[in-house]
Coordinates of C-alpha atoms in Angstrom, one line a residue:
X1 CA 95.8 -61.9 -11.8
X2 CA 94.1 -65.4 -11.6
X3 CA 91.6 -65.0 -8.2
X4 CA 90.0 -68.6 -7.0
X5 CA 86.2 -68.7 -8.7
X6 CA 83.0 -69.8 -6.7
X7 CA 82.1 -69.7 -3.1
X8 CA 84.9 -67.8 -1.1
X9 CA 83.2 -67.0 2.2
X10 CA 84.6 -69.3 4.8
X11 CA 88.3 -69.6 4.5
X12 CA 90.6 -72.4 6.7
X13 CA 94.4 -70.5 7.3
X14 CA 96.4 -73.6 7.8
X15 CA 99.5 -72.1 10.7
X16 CA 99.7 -69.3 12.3
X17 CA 103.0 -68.2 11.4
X18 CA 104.1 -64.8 10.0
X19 CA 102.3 -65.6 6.8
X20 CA 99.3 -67.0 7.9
X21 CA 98.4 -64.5 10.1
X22 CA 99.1 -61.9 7.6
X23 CA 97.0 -64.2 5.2
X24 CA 94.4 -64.2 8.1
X25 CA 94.4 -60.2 8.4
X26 CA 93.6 -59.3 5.0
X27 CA 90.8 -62.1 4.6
X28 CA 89.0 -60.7 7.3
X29 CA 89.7 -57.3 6.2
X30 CA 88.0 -58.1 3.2
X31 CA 85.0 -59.5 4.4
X32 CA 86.1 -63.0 5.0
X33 CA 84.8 -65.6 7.6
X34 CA 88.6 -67.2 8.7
X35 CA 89.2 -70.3 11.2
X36 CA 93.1 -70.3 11.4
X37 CA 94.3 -73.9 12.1
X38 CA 97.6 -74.5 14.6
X39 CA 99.5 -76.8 15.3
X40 CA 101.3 -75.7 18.6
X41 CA 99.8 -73.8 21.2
X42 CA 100.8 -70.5 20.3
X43 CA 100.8 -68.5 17.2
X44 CA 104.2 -67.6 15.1
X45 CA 105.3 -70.8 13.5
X46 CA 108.6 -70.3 13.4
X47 CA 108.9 -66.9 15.2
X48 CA 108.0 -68.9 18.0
X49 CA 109.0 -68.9 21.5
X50 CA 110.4 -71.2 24.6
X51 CA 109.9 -69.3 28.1
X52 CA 112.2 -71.2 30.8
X53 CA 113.4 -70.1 33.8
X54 CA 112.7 -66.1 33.5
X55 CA 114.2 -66.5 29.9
X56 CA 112.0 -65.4 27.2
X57 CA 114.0 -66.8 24.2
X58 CA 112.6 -66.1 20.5
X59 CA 113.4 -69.3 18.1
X60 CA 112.9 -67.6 15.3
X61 CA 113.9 -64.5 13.1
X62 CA 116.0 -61.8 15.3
X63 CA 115.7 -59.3 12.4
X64 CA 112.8 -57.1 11.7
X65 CA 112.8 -54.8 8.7
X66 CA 109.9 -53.2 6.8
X67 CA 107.6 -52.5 9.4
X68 CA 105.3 -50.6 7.3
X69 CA 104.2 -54.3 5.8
X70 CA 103.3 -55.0 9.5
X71 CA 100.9 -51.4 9.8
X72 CA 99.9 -52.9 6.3
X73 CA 98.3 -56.3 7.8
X74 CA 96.9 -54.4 10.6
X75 CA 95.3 -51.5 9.0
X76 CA 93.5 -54.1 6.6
X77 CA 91.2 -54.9 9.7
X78 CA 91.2 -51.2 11.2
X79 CA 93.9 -51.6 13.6
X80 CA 97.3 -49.8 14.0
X81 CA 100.5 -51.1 14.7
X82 CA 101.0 -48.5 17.5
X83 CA 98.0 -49.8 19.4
X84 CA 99.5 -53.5 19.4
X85 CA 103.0 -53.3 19.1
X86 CA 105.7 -50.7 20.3
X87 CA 108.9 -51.1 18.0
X88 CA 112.6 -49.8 18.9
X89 CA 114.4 -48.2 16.0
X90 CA 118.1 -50.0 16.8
X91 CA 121.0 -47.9 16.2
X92 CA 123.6 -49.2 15.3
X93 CA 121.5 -51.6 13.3
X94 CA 124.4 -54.1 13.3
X95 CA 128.2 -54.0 14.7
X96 CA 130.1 -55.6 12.3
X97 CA 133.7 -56.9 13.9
X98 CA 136.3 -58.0 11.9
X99 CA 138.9 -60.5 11.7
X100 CA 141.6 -58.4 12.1
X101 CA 140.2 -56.5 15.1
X102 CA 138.2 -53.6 13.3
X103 CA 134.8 -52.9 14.0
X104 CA 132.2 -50.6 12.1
X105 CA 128.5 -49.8 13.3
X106 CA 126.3 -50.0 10.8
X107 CA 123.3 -47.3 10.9
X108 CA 121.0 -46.7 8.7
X109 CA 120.5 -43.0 8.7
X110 CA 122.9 -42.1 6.1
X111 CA 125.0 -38.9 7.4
X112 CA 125.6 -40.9 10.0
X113 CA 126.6 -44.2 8.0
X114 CA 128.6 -41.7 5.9
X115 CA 130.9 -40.8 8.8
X116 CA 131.1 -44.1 10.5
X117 CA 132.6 -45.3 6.6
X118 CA 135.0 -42.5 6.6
X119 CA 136.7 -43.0 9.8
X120 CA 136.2 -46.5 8.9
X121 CA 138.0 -46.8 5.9
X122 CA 138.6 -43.3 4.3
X123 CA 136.8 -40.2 2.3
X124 CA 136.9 -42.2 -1.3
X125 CA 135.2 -45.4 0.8
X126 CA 132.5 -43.0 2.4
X127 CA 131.7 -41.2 -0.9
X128 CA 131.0 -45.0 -2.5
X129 CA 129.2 -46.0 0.6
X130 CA 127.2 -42.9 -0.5
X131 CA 126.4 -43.8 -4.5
X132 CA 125.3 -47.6 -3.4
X133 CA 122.8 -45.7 -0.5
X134 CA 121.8 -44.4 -3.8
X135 CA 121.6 -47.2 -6.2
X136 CA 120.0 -49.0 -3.2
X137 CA 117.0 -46.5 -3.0
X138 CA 116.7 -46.6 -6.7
X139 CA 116.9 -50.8 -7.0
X140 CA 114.3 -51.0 -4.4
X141 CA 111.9 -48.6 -6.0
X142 CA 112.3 -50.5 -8.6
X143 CA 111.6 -54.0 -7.5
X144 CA 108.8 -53.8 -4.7
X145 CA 105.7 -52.9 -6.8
X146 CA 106.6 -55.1 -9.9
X147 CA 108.7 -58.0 -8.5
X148 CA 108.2 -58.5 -4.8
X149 CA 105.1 -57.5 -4.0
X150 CA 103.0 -58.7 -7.0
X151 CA 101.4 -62.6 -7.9
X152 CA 102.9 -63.8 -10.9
X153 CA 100.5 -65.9 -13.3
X154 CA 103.1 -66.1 -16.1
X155 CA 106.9 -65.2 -17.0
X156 CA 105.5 -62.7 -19.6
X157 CA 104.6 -60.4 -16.5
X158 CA 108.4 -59.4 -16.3
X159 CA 107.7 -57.9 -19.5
X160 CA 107.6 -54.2 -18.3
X161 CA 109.2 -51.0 -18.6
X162 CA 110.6 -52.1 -14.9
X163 CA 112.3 -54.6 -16.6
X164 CA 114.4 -52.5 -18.4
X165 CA 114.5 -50.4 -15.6
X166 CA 115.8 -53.0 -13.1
X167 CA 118.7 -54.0 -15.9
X168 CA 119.9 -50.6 -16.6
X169 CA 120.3 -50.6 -12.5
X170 CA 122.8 -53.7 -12.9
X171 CA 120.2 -56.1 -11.2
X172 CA 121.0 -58.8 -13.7
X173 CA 124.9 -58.6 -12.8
X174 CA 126.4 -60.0 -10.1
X175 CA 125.9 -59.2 -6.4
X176 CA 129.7 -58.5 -4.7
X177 CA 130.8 -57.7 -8.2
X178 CA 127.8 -54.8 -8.7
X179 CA 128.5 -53.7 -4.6
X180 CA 132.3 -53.6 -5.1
X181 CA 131.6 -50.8 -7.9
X182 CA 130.8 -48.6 -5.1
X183 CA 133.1 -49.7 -2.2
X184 CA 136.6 -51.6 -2.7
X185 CA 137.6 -51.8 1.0
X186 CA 136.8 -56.0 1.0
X187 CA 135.2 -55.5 4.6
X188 CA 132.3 -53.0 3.7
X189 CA 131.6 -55.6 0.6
X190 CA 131.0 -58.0 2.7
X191 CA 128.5 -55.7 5.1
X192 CA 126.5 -55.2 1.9
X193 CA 126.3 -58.8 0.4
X194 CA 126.2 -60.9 3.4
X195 CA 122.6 -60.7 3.3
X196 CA 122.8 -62.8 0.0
X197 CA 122.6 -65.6 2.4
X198 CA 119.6 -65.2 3.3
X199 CA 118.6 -65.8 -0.2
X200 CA 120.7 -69.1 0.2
X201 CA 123.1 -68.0 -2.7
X202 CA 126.9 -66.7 -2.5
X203 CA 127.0 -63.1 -3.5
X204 CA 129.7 -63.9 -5.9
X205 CA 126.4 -65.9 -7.9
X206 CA 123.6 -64.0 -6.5
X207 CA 122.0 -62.0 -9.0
X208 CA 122.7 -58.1 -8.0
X209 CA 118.8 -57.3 -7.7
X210 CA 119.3 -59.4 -3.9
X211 CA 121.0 -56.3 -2.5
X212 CA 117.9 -55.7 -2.3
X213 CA 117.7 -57.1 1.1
X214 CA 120.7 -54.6 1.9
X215 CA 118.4 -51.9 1.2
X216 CA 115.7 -53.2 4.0
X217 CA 118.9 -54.0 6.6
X218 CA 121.1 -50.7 5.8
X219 CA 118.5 -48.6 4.9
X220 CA 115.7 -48.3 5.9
X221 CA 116.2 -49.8 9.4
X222 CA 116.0 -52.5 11.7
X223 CA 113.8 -52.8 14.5
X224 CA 112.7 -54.7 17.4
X225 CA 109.4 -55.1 19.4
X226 CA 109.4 -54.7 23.0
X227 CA 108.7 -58.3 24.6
X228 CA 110.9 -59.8 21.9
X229 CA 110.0 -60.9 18.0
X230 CA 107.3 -63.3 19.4
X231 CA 105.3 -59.8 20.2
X232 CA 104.6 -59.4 16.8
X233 CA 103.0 -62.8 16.0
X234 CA 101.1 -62.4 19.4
X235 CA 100.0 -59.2 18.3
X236 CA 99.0 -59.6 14.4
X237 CA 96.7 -63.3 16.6
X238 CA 95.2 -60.4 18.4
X239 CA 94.2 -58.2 15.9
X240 CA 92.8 -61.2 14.2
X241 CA 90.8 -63.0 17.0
X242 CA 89.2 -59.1 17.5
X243 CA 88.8 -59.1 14.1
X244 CA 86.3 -61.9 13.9
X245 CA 89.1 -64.7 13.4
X246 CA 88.4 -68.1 15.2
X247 CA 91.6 -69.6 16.1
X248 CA 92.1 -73.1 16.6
X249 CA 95.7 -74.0 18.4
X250 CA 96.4 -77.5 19.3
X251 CA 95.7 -79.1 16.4
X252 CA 97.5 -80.5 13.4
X253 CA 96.2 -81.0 10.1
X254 CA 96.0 -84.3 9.1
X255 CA 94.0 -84.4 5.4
X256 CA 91.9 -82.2 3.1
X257 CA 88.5 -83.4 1.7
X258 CA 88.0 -83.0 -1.9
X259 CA 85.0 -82.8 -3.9
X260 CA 86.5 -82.6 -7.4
X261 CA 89.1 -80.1 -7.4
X262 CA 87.4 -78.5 -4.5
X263 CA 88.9 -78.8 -0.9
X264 CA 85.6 -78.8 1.2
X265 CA 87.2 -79.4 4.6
X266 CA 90.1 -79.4 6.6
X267 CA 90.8 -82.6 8.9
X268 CA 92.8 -82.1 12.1
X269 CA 93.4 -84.9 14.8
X270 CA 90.1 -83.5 16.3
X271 CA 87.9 -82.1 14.4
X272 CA 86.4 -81.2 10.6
X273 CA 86.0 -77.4 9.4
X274 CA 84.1 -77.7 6.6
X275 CA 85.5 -74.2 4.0
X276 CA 85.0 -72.7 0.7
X277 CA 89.3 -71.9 0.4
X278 CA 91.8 -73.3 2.0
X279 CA 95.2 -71.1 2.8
X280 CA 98.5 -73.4 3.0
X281 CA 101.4 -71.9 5.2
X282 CA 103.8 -75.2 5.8
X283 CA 106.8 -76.2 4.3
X284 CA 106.1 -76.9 0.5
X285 CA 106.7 -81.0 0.8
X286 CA 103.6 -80.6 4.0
X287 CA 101.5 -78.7 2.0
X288 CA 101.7 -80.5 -1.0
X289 CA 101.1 -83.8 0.6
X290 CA 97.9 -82.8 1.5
X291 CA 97.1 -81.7 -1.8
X292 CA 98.1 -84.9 -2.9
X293 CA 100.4 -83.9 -5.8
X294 CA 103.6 -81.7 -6.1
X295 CA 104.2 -79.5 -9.2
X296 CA 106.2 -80.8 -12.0
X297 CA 109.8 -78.9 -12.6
X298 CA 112.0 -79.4 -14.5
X299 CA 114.8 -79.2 -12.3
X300 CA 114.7 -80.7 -8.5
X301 CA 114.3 -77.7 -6.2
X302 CA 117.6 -76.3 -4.5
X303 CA 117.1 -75.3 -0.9
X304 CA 119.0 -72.8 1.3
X305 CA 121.6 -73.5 3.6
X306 CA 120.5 -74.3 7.0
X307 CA 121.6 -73.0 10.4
X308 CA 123.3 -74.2 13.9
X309 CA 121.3 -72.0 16.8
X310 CA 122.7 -71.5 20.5
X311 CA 120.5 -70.3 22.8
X312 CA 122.4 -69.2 25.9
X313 CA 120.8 -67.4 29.3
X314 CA 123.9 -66.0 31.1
X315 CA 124.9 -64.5 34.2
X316 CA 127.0 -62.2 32.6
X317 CA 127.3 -60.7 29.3
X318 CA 130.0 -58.8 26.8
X319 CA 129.4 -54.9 26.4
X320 CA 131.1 -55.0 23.2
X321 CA 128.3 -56.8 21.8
X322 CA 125.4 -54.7 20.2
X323 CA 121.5 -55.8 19.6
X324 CA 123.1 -57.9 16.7
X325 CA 126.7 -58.1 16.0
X326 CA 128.2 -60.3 12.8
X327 CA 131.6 -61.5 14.1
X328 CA 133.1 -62.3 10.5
X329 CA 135.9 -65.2 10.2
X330 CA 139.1 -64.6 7.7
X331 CA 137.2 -66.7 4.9
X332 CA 134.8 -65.5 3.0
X333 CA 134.5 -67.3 -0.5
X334 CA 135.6 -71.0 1.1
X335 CA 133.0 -70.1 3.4
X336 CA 129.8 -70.2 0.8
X337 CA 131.6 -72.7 -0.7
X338 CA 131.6 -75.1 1.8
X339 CA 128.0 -74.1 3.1
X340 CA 126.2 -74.3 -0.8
X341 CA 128.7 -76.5 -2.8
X342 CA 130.7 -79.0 -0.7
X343 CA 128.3 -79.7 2.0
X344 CA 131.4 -78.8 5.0
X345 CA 130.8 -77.3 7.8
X346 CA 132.6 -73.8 8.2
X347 CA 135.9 -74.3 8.9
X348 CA 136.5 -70.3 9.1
X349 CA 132.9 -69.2 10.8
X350 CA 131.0 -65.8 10.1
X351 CA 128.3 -65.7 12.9
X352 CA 125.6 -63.9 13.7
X353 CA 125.5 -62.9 17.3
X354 CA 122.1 -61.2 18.8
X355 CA 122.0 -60.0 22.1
X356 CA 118.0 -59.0 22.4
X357 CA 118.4 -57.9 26.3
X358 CA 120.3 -54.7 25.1
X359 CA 116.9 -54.2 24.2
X360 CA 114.5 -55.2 26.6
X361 CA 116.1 -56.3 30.0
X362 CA 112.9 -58.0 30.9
X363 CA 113.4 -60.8 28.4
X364 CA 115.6 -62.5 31.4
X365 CA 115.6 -62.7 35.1
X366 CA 117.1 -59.5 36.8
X367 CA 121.0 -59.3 36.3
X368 CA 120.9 -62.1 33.6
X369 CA 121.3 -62.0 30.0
X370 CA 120.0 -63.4 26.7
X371 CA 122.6 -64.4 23.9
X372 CA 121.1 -66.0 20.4
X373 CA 124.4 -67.2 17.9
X374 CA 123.7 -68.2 14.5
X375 CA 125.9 -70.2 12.7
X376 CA 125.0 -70.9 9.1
X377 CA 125.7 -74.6 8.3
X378 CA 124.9 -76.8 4.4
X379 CA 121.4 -78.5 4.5
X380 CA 121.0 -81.8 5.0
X381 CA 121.0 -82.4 1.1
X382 CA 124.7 -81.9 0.7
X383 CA 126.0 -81.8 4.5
X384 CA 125.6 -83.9 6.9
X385 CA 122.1 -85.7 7.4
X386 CA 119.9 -85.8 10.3
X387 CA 120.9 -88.9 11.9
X388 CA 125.2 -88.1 11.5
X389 CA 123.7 -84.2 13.2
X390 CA 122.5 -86.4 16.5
X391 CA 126.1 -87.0 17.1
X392 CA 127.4 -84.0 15.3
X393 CA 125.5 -81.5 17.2
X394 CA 126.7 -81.9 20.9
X395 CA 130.7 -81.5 19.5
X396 CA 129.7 -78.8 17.1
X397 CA 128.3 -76.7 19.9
X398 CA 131.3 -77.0 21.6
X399 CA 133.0 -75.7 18.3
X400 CA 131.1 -72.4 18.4
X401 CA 132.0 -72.0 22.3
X402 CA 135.9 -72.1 21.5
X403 CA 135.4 -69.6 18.6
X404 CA 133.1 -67.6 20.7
X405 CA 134.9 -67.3 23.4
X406 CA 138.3 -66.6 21.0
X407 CA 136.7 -63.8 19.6
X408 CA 134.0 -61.9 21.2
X409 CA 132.7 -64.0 24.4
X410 CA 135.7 -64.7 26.5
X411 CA 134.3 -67.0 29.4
X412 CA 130.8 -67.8 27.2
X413 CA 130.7 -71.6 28.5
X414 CA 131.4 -70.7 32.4
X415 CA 128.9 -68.2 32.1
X416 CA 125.9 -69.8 30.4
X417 CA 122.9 -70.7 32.8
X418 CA 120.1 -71.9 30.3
X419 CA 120.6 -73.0 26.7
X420 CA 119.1 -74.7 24.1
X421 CA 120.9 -76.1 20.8
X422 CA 118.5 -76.2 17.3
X423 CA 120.4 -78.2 14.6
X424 CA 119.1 -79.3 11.3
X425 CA 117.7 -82.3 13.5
X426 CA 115.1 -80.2 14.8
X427 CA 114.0 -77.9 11.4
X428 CA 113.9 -81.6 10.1
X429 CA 111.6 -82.4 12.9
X430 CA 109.4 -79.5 12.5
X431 CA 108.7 -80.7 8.6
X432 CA 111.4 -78.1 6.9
X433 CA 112.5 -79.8 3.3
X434 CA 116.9 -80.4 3.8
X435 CA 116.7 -79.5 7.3
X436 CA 116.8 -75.9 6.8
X437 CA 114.3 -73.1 8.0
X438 CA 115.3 -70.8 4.9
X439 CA 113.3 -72.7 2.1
X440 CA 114.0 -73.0 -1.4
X441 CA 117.1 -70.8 -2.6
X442 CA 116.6 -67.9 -4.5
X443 CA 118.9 -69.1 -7.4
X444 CA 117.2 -67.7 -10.7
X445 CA 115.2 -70.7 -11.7
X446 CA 113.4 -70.5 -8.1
X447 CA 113.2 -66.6 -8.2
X448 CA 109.9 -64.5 -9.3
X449 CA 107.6 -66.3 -11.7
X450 CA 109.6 -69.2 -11.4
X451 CA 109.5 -69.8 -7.8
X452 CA 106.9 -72.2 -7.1
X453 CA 104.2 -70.4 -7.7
X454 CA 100.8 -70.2 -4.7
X455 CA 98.5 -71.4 -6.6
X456 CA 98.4 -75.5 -7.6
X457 CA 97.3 -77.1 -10.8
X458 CA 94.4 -79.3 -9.6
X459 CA 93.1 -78.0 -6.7
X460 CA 90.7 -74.9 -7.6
X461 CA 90.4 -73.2 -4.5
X462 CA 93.7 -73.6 -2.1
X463 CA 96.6 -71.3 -2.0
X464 CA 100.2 -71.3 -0.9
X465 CA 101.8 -68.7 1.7
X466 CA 105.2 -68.6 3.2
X467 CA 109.0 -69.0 2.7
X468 CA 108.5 -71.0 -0.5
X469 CA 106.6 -69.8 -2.4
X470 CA 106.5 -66.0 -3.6
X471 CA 108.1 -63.7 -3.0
X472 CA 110.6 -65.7 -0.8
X473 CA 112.6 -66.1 2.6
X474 CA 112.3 -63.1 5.1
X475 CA 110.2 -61.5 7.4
X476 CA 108.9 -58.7 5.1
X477 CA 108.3 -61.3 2.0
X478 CA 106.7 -63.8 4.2
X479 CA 104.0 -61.0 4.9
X480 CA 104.2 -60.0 1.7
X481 CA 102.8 -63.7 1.0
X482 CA 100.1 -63.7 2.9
X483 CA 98.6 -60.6 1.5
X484 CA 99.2 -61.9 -2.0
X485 CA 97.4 -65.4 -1.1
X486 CA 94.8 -63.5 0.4
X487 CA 94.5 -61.7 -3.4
X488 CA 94.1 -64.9 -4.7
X489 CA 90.6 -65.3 -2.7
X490 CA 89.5 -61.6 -2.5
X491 CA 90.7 -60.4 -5.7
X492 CA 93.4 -57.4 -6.5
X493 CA 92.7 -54.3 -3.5
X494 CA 91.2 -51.2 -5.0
X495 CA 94.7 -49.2 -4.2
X496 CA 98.2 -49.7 -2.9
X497 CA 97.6 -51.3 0.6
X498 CA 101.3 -50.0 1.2
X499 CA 103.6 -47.0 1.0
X500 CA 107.1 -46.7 -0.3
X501 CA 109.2 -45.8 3.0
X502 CA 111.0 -42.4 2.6
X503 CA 114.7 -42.9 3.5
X504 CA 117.0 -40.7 5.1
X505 CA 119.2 -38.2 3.3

């Protein structure tokens, strides 16, 4: 692994996002002097949070998986997660409702997943659901040490006997082609490919090795911290600032001063903080304007799709509705067409519907409830563009309040009392390339050593961390990135700084 040379004592985190402050964890646990740079007044980036009116409404990610990579980034300074944070377990970890009127929990311990899928959809459906469990276990086991959780100097490092392992699994295949070996019922294919969006590819393209990310949702469980997902950024700033970490919110970077290929300081609209290393968590076009160059591809990067938001306080809520419930539309393959190839907006809408005050009541005023709907929507490189979403927005919310309120939220719009409506305007805004929050798709030219890479031709001693770059969009691979830029600057650690999570039979 190539590790920055020289001086490495001071080291400038640029955000205090999930990755940064991971970044920022395992710098200091190694010895490290860290001044982490922010922007807003608060840490998470985009975990962030808006507090208005006795509403405590998380703008970020609603789903946490892989909490073991969160006791990782804690441990590294001598903290535990149990001291900082306390996590709920959600069962089911999603309700999945149908289109025409079934419904299936989703749980990740697997008798009881087993059962739901037999009186679900039958014995020979249940015994399939219980060979993918299987292949699931194995494909992860597979993957994390070698392809996730690993820095990637050259495409020769896929050269391994995992390599071969991962193909005989079917990873190279296709994702709902490889999932519908186990299950043919077209409902539970789609509860163990939708994730596939996340990686901003249809699972009819996405390379099978992405069900991955099933594993981490249906597996081995999804969780959420009391106080909402904002806790955990609040707690990892915490652990830091005890740690030794100087944290400097308010400020936004403006320019990085060179001396060669040598960033020697960090410029915000106040202040200098001169530093041996530099750690860059923005978007990819922020951070490589202040490096002053962007990497030469041969292709023009593809990003993800992007994403409608509603944030709606109510005086009333829907008991049907668990922690997160996906209310899936009819379509299914115009959908991901429309959203990655023709740019429409989803005629035929699968949402994502996240109710965090089943949770934590405290997140709204006595009596009041906290609803967060995610509609996926085609970045602003092939959809609509930021200046037709300033008109578009307003009459698309309305959209998702008549299919909301057809499906699963009768009386949504009479009921809401706060709300707030994030549109590609606003990821735009906040510096996101295409107007989307999800980064650069995980199509195969922008996967594992060909994703752009953390580490820059021309600058000797600054790193990359987040969505981006490696390993890629989600919560437990944006950690994951902060440990491995910290690797970068520290060197390789001395023995697995994680464990392999046992699953249940």
């Amino acid at each position: 692994m190539i590790k920055i040379k020289g001086p490495v004592d001071h080291v400038v985190v640029v955000g205090a996002g999930l990755s940064g402050l991971s970044a920022a964890l395992h710098l200091l646990g190694a010895g490290r002097s860290v001044t982490v740079v922010e922007r807003d007044a608060l840490p998470g980036g985009r975990a962030g949070l808006v507090a208005e009116s006795g509403y405590r409404i998380d703008t970020g990610p609603t789903v946490l998986t892989m909490p073991d990579l969160v006791e990782d980034a804690f441990a590294a300074v001598g903290s535990t997660m149990a001291d900082r944070l306390e996590l709920v377990r959600l069962d089911p970890a999603y309700r999945a409702r149908f289109a025409d009127g079934s419904q299936l929990d989703v749980h990740t311990d697997g008798a009881a997943m087993e059962a739901a899928v037999e009186q679900f959809a039958g014995a020979r459906q249940a015994g399939g659901y219980r060979r993918l469990r299987s292949w699931l276990e194995r494909l992860y086991q597979v993957q994390m040490r070698r392809f996730i959780d690993a820095n990637f100097d050259s495409p020769l490092q896929l050269l391994h006997p995992d390599l071969v392992r991962l193909a005989a699994l079917g990873g190279f295949g296709r994702l709902d082609a490889r999932i519908g070996r186990f299950v043919s019922d077209e409902r539970l294919r789609r509860v163990f490919s939708f994730q596939a969006l996340y990686a901003g590819v249809p699972p009819a393209r996405a390379l099978a090795a992405y069900a991955v990310i099933a594993y981490m949702d249906t597996v081995a469980g999804v969780y959420f911290p009391r106080g909402g997902m904002h806790a955990l950024p609040t707690a990892m700033a915490d652990a830091a600032a005890d740690a030794g970490g100087d944290f400097r919110y308010g400020q936004t970077v403006k320019r990085l001063e060179r001396s060669g290929d040598r960033i020697t300081a960090v410029v915000t609209d106040r202040e200098r903080i001169p530093c041996d290393a530099v750690v860059l968590t923005p978007d990819l076009p922020v951070s490589y304007r202040l490096l002053g160059h962007a990497p030469r591809r041969p292709l023009p990067l593809r990003h993800s799709p992007s994403a409608v938001i509603l944030h709606a306080g109510t005086d009333r809520t829907w008991p049907d509705l668990a922690h997160h419930t996906i209310s899936f539309g009819a379509a299914w393959k115009s959908t991901f067409r429309q959203l990655t190839r023709t740019g429409e907006l989803m005629s035929d809408p699968s949402l994502l519907i996240t109710r965090p005050t089943t949770t934590d009541p405290s997140l709204a005023p006595p009596g009041k409830h906290l609803h967060y709907i995610l509609a996926p929507c085609p970045n602003t490189t092939i959809g609509p563009g930021v200046h037709e979403w300033r008109e578009l927005g307003p009459r698309y919310r309305d959209e998702l309040l008549g299919w909301l309120e057809r499906r699963e939220m009768p009386g949504l719009g009479a009921a809401i009392e706060q709300e707030g409506l994030v549109t590609p305007v606003d990821w735009s805004a906040q510096g996101h390339a295409a107007g989307t929050p999800f980064a650069v798709a995980h199509t195969f030219p922008q996967t594992g050593p060909f994703r752009p890479r953390n580490l820059v031709r021309g600058t000797a001693n600054a790193v990359l961390a987040g969505c981006g770059t490696t390993p890629g969009v989600g919560v437990p691979t944006v950690l994951i990135s902060g440990k491995l830029a910290a690797q970068r600057i520290t060197g390789p650690p001395t023995a697995p700084t994680h464990r392999t999570r046992g699953t249940a039979a």
